[in-house]
PDB file of C-alpha atoms in Angstrom:
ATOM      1  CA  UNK A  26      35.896  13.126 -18.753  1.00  0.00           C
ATOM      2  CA  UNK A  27      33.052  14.277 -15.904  1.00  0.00           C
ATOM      3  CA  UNK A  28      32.485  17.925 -17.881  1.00  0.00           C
ATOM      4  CA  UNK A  29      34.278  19.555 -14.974  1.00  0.00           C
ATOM      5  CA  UNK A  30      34.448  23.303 -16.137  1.00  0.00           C
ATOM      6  CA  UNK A  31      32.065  22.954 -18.834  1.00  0.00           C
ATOM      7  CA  UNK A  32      28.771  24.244 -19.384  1.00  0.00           C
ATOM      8  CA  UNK A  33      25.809  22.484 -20.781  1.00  0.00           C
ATOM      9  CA  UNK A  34      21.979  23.997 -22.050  1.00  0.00           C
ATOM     10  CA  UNK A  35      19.645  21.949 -22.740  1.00  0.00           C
ATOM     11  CA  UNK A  36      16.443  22.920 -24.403  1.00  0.00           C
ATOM     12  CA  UNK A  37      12.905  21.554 -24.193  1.00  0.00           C
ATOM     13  CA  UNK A  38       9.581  23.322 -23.869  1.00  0.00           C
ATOM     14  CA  UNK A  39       8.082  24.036 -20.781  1.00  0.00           C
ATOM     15  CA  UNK A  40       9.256  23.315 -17.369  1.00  0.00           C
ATOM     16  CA  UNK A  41       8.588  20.661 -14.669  1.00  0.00           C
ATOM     17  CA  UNK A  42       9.250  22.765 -11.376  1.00  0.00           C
ATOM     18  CA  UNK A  43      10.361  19.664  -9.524  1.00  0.00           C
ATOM     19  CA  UNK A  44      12.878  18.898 -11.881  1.00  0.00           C
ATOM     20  CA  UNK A  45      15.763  19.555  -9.438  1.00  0.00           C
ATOM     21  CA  UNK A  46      14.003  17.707  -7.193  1.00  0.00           C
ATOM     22  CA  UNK A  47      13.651  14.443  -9.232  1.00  0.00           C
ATOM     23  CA  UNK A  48      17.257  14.615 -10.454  1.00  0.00           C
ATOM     24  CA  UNK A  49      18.670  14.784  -7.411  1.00  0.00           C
ATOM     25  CA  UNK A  50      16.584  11.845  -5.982  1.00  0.00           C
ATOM     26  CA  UNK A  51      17.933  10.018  -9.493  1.00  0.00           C
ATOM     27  CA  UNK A  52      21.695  11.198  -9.005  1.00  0.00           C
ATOM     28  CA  UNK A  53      21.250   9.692  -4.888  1.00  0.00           C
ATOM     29  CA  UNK A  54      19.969   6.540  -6.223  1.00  0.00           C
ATOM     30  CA  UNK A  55      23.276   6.191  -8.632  1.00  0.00           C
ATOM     31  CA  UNK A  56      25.910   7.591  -6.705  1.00  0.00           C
ATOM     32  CA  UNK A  57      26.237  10.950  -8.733  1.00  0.00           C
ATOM     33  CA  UNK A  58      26.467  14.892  -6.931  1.00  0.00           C
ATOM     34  CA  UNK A  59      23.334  16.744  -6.167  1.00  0.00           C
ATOM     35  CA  UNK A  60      22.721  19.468  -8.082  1.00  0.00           C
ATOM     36  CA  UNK A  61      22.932  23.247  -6.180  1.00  0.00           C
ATOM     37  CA  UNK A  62      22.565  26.564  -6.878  1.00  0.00           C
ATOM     38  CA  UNK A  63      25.836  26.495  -8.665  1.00  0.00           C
ATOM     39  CA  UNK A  64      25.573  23.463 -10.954  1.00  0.00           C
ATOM     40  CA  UNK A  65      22.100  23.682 -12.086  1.00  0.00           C
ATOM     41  CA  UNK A  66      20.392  26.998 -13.292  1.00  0.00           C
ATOM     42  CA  UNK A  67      16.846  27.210 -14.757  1.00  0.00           C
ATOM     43  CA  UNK A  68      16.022  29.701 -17.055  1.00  0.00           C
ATOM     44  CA  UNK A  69      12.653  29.069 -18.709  1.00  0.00           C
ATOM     45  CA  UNK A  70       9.906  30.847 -20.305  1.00  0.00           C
ATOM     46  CA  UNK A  71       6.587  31.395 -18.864  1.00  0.00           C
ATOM     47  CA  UNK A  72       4.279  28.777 -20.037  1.00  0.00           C
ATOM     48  CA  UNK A  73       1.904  30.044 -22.772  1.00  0.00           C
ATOM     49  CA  UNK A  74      -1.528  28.241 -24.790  1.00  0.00           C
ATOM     50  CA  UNK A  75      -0.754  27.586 -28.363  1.00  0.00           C
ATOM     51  CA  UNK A  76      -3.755  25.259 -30.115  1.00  0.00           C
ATOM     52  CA  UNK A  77      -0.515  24.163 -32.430  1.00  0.00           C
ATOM     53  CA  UNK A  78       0.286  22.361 -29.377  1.00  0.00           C
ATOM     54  CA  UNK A  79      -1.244  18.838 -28.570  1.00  0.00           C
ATOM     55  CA  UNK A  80      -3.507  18.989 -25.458  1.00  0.00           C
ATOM     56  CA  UNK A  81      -0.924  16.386 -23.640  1.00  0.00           C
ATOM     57  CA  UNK A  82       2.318  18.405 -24.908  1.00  0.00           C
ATOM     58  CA  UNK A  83       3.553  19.752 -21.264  1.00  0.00           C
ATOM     59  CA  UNK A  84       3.274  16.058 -19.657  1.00  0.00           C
ATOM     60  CA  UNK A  85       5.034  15.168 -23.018  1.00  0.00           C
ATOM     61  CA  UNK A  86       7.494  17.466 -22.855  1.00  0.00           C
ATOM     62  CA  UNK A  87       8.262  17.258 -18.665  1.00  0.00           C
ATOM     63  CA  UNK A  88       8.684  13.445 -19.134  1.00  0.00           C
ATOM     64  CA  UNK A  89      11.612  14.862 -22.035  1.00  0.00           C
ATOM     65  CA  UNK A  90      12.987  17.357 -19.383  1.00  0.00           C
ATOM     66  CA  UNK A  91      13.703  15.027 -16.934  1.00  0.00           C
ATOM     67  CA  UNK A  92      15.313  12.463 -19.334  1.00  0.00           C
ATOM     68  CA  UNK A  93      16.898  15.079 -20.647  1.00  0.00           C
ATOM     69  CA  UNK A  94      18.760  16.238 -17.708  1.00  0.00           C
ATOM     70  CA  UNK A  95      19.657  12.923 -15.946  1.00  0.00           C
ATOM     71  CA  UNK A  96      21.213  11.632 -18.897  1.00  0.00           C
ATOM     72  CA  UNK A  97      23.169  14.850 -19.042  1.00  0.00           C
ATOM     73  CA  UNK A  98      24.386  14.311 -15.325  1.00  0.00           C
ATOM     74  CA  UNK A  99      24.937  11.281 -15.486  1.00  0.00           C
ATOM     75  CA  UNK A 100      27.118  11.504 -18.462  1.00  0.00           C
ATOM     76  CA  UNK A 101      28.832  14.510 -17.131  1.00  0.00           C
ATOM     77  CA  UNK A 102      28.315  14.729 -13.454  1.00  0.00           C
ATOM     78  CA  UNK A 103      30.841  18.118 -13.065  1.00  0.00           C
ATOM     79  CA  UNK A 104      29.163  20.079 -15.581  1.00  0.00           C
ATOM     80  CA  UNK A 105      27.281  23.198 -15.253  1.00  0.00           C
ATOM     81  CA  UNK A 106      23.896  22.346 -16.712  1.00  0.00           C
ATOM     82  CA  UNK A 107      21.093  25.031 -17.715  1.00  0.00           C
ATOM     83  CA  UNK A 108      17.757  24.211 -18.660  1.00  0.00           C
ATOM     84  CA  UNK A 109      16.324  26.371 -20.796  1.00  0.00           C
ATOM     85  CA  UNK A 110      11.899  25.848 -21.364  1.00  0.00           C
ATOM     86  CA  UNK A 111      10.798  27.613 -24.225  1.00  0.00           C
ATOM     87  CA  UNK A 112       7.242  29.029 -23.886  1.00  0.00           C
ATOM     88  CA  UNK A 113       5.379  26.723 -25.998  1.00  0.00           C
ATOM     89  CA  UNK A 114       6.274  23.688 -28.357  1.00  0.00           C
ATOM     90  CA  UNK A 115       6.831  25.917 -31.399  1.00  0.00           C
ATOM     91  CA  UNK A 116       9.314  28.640 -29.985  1.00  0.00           C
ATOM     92  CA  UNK A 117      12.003  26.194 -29.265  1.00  0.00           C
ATOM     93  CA  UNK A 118      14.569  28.338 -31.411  1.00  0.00           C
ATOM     94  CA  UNK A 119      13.711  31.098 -29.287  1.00  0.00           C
ATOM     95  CA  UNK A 120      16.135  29.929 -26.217  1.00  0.00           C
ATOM     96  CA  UNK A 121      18.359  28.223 -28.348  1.00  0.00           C
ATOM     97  CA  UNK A 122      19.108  31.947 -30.082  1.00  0.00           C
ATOM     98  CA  UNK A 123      19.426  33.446 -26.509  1.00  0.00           C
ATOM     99  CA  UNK A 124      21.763  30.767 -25.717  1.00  0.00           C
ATOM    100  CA  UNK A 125      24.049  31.594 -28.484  1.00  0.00           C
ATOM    101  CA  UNK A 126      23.442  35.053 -28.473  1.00  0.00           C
ATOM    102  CA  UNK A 127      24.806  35.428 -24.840  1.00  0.00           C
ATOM    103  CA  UNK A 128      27.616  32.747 -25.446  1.00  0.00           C
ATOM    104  CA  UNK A 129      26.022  31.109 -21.643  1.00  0.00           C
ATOM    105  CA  UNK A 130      27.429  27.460 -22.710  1.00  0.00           C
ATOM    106  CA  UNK A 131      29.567  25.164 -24.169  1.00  0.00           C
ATOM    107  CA  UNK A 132      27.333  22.910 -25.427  1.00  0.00           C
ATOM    108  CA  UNK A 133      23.425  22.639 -26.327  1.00  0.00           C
ATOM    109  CA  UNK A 134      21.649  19.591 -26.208  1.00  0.00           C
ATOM    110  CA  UNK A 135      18.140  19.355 -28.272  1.00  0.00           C
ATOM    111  CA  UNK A 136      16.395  16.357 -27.752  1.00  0.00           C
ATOM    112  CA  UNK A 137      13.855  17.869 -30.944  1.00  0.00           C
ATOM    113  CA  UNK A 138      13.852  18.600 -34.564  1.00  0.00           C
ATOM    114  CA  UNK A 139      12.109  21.209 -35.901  1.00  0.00           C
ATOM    115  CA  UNK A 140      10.553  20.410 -39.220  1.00  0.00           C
ATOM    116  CA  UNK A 141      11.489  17.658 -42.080  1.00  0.00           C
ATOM    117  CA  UNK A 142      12.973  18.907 -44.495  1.00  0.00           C
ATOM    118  CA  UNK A 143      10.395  19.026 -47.378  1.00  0.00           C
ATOM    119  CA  UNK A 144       7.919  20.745 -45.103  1.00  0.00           C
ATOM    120  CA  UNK A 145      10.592  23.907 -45.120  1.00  0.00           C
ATOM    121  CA  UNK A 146      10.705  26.938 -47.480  1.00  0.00           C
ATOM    122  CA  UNK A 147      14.608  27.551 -48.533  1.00  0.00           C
ATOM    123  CA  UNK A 148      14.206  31.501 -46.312  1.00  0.00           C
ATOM    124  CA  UNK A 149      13.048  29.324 -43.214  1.00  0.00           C
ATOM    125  CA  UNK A 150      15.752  27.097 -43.456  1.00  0.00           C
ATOM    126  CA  UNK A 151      18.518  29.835 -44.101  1.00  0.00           C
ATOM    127  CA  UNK A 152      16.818  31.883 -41.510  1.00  0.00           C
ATOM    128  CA  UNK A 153      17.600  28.988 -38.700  1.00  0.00           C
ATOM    129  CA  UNK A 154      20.648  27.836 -40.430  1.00  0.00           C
ATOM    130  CA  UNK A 155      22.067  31.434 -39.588  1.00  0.00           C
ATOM    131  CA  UNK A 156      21.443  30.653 -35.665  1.00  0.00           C
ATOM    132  CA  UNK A 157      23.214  27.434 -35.929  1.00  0.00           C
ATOM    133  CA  UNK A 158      25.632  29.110 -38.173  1.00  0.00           C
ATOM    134  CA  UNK A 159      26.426  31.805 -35.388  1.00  0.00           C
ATOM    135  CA  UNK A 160      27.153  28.996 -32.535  1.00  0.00           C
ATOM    136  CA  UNK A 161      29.440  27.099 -34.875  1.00  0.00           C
ATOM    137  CA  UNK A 162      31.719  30.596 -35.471  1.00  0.00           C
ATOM    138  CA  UNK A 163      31.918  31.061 -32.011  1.00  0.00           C
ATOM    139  CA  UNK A 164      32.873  27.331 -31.054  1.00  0.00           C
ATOM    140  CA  UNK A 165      29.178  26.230 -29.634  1.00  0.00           C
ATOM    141  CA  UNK A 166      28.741  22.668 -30.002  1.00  0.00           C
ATOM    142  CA  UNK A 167      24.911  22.351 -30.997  1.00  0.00           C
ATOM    143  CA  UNK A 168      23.293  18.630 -31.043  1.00  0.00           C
ATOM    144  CA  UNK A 169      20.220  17.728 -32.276  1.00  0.00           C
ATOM    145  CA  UNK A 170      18.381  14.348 -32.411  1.00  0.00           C
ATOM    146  CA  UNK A 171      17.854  12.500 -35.669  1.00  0.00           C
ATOM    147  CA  UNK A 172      14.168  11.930 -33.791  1.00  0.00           C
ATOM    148  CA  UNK A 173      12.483   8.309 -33.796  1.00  0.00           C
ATOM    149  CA  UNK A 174      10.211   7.836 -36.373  1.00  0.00           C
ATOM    150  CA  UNK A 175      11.622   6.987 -39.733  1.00  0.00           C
ATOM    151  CA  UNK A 176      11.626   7.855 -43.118  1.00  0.00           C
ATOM    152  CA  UNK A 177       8.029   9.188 -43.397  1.00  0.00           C
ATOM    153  CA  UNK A 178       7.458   8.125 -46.684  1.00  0.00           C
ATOM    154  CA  UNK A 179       4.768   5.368 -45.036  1.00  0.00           C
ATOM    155  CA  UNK A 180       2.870   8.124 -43.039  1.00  0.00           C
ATOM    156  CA  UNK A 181       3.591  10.801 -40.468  1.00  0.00           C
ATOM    157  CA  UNK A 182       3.400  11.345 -36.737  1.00  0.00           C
ATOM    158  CA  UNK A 183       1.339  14.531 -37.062  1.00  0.00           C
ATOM    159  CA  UNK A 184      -1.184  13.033 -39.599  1.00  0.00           C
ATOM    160  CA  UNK A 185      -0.152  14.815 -41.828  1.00  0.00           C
ATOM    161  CA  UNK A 186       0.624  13.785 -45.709  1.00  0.00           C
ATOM    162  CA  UNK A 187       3.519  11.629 -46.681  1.00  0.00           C
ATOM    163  CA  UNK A 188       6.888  12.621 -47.647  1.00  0.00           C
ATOM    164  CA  UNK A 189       7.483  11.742 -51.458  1.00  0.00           C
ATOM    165  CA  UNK A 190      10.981  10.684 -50.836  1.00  0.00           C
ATOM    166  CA  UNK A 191      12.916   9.947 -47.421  1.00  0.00           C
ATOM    167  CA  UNK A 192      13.072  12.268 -45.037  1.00  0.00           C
ATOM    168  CA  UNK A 193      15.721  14.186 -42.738  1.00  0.00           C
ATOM    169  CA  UNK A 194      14.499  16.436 -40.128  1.00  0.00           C
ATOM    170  CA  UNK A 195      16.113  20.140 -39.631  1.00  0.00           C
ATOM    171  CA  UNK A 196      17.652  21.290 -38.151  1.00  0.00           C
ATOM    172  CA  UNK A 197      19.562  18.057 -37.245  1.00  0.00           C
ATOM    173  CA  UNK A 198      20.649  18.149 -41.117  1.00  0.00           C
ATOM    174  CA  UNK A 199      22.194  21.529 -40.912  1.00  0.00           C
ATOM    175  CA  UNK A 200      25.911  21.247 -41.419  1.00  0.00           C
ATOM    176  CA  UNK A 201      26.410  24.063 -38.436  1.00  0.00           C
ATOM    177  CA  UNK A 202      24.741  21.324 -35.983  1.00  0.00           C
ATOM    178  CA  UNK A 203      25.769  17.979 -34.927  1.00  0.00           C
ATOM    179  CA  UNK A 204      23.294  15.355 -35.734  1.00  0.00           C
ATOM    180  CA  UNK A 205      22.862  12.280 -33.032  1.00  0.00           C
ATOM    181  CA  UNK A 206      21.623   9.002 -33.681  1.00  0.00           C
ATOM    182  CA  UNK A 207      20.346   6.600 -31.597  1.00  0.00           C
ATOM    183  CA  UNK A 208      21.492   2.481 -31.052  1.00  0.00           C
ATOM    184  CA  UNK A 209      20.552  -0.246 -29.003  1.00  0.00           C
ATOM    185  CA  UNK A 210      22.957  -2.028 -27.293  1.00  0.00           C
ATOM    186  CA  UNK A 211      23.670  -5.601 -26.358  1.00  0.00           C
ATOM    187  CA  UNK A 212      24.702  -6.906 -23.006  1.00  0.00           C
ATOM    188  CA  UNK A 213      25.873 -10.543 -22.002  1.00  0.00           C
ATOM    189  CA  UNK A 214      25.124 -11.875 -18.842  1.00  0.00           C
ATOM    190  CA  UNK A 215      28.162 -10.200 -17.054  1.00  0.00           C
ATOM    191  CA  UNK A 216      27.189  -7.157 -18.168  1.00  0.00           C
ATOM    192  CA  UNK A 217      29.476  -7.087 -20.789  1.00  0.00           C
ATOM    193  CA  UNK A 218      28.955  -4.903 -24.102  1.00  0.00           C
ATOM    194  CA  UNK A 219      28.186  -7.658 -26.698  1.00  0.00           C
ATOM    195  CA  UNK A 220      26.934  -5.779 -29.601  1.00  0.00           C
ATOM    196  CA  UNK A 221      25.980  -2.301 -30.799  1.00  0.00           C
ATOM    197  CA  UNK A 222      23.512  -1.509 -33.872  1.00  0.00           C
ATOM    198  CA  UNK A 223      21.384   1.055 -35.168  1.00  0.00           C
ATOM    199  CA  UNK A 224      17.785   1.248 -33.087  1.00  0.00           C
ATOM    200  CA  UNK A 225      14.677   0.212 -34.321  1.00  0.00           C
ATOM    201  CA  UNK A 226      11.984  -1.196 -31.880  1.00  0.00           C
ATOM    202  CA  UNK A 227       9.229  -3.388 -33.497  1.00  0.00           C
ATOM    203  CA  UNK A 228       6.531  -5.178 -31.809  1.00  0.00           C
ATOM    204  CA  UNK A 229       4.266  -7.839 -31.848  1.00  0.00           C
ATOM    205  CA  UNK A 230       1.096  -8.611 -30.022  1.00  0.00           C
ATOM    206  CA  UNK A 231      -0.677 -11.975 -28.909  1.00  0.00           C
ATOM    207  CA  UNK A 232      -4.174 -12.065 -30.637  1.00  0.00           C
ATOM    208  CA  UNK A 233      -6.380 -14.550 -31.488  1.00  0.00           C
ATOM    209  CA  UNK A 234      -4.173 -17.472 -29.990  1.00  0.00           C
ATOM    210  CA  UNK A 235      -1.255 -16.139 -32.138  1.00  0.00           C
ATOM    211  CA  UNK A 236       1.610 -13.695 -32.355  1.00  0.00           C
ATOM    212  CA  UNK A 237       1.113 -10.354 -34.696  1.00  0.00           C
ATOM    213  CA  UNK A 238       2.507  -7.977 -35.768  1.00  0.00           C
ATOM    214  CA  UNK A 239       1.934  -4.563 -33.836  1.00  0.00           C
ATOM    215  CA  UNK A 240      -0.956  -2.666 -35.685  1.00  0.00           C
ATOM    216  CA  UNK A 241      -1.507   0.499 -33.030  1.00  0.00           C
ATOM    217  CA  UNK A 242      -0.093   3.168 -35.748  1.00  0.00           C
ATOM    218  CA  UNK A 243      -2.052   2.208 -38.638  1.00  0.00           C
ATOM    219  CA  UNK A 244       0.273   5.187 -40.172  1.00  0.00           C
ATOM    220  CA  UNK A 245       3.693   2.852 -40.259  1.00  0.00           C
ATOM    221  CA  UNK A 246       4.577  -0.649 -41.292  1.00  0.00           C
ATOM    222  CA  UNK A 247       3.442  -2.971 -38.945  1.00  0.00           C
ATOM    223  CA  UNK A 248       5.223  -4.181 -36.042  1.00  0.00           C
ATOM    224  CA  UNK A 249       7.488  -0.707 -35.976  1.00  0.00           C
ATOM    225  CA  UNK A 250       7.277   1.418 -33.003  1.00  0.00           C
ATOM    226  CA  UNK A 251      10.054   3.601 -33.212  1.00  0.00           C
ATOM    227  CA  UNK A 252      13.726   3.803 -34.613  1.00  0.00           C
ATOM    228  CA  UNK A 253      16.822   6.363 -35.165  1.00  0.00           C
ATOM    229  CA  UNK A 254      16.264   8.369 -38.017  1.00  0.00           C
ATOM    230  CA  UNK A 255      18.993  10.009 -40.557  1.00  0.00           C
ATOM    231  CA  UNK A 256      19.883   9.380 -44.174  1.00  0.00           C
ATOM    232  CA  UNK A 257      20.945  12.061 -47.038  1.00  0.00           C
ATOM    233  CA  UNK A 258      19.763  15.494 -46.459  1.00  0.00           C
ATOM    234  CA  UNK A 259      19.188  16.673 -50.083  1.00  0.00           C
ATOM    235  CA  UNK A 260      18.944  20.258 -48.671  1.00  0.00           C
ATOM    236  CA  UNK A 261      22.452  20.519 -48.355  1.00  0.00           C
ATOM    237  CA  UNK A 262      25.954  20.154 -50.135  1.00  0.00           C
ATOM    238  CA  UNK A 263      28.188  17.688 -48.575  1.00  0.00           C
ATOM    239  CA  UNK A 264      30.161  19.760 -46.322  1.00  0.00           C
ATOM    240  CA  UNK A 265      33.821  19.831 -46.347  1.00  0.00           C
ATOM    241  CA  UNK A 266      34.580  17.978 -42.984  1.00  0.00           C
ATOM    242  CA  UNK A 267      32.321  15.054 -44.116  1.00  0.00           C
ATOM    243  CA  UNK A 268      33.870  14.399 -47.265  1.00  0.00           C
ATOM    244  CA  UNK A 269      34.858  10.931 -48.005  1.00  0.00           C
ATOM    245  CA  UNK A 270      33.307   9.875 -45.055  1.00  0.00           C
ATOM    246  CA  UNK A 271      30.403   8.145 -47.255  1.00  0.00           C
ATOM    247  CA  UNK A 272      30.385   7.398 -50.661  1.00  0.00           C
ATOM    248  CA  UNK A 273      29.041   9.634 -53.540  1.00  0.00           C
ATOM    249  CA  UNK A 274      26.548   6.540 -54.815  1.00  0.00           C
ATOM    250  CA  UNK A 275      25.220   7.708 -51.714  1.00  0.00           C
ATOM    251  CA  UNK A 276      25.233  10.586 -50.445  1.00  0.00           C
ATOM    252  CA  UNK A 277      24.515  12.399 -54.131  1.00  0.00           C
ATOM    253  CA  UNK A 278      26.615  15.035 -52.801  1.00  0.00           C
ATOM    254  CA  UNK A 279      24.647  15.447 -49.946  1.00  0.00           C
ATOM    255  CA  UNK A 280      25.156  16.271 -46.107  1.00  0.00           C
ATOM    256  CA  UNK A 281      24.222  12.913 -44.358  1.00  0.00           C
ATOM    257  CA  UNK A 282      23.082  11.880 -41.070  1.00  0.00           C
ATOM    258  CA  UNK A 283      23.680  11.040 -37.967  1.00  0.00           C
ATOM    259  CA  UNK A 284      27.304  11.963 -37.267  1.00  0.00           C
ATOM    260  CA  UNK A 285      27.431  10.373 -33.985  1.00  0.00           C
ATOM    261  CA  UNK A 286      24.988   7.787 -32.282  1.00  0.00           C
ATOM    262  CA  UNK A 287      24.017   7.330 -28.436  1.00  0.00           C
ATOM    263  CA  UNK A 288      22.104   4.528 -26.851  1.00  0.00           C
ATOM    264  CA  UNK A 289      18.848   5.263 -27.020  1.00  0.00           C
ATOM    265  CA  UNK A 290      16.316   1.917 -27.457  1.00  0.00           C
ATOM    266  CA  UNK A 291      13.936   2.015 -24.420  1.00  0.00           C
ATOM    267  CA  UNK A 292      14.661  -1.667 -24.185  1.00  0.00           C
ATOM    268  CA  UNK A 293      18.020  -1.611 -23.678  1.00  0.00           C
ATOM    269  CA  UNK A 294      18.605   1.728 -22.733  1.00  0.00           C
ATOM    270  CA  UNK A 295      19.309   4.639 -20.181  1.00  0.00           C
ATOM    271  CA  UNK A 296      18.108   3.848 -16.477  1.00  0.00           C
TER     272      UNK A 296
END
């Protein structure tokens, strides 16, 4: 299980030009092969200014390439990877369609979502669906993050107004994609595996000559940093392959998510 003779794209936005050069001082540092010519390709956009973007998105977004691709290597050290930057943080899909268009790998990795659900038209969300829909025909494995930041229903990353009802994120909710979930994971003092549960990071600070909760998002409840998302997406049928996997009290006849979970709490996670 190394991903000898399999190919892997990953997609992000932008590109960090030293990114071969940083994973290979990562794979050194934990025993895994260098990356070559051969067994790491980069075929990114030119950078472009979009004011949709924040002003710190390409620091944002290197800091996700280079997670993006150790984890990758480390998980599957004899795998072809390609890294795929898309020009700007809102043509993401644009790589992932030249991806599947070309058939160039195995398996896409998207460490983004594109939209929650409610903030979607139904044409949008066919229009993408029918991307995701193409890679699934032609036996692409496409994984998308459930993201980090919960339900919504509180307040949102962006600002912007709250969902009315819990919230999955597209296209991570598509039945043509995989959706990924994250966990934190507890180790004994051997190192053993001692537990393994869904992630949600809270914190508190020391103010005032007592412990409080965290209040630096006045947006979300406080004390919560981050956590997996998922839950029903109620913009899709159950499909057929995830039938009886959850119960109809509820799912509602819905497509829920995650499918699968990773490790993924900073605390306790990936080196």
């Amino acid at each position: 299980h190394t991903g000898k003779g399999q190919t892997v794209a990953i997609v992000d936005a932008y590109n960090q030009k030293s990114s071969v050069r940083d994973a290979n001082k990562y794979s050194a540092q934990y025993g895994l092969p260098a990356f070559t010519s051969k067994t790491f390709v980069n075929r990114s956009a030119a950078p472009r200014s979009n004011s949709a973007c924040t002003s710190d998105a390409v620091s944002s977004w290197n800091v996700e390439q280079a997670l993006d691709v150790d984890s990758v290597h480390a998980t599957a050290p004899d795998a072809r990877v390609m890294y795929y930057g898309a020009s700007d943080c809102t043509s993401l899909f644009a790589p992932l369609n030249t991806i599947i268009s070309h058939k160039s790998a195995n398996i896409i990795s998207n460490s983004w979502d594109f939209e929650r659900s409610d903030a979607l038209t139904q044409g949008e969300i066919s229009q993408y669906n029918n991307i995701l829909l193409q890679a699934a025909a032609e036996g692409i494995g496409v994984y998308f993050c459930t993201l980090d930041h919960g339900d919504e229903t509180v307040g949102t990353t962006d600002g912007g107004a709250p969902a009315k009802t819990a919230q999955t994120w597209f296209p991570s909710s598509s039945p043509y994609a995989t959706a990924v979930g994250g966990t934190s994971l507890g180790i004994g003092a051997s190192g053993q595996r001692v537990f393994e549960t869904g992630w949600e990071s809270r914190y508190d600070q020391y103010t005032g000559g007592k412990w409080q909760a965290y209040t630096g998002d006045s947006q979300y409840p406080k004390g919560f940093a981050g956590g997996a998302g998922g839950g029903v997406a109620a913009a899709f049928s159950t499909p057929t392959w995830q039938k009886g996997a959850a119960g109809t009290a509820y799912t509602k006849n819905h497509r829920v998510t995650p499918d699968v979970s990773a490790l993924a709490d900073w605390s306790t996670g990936f080196v």
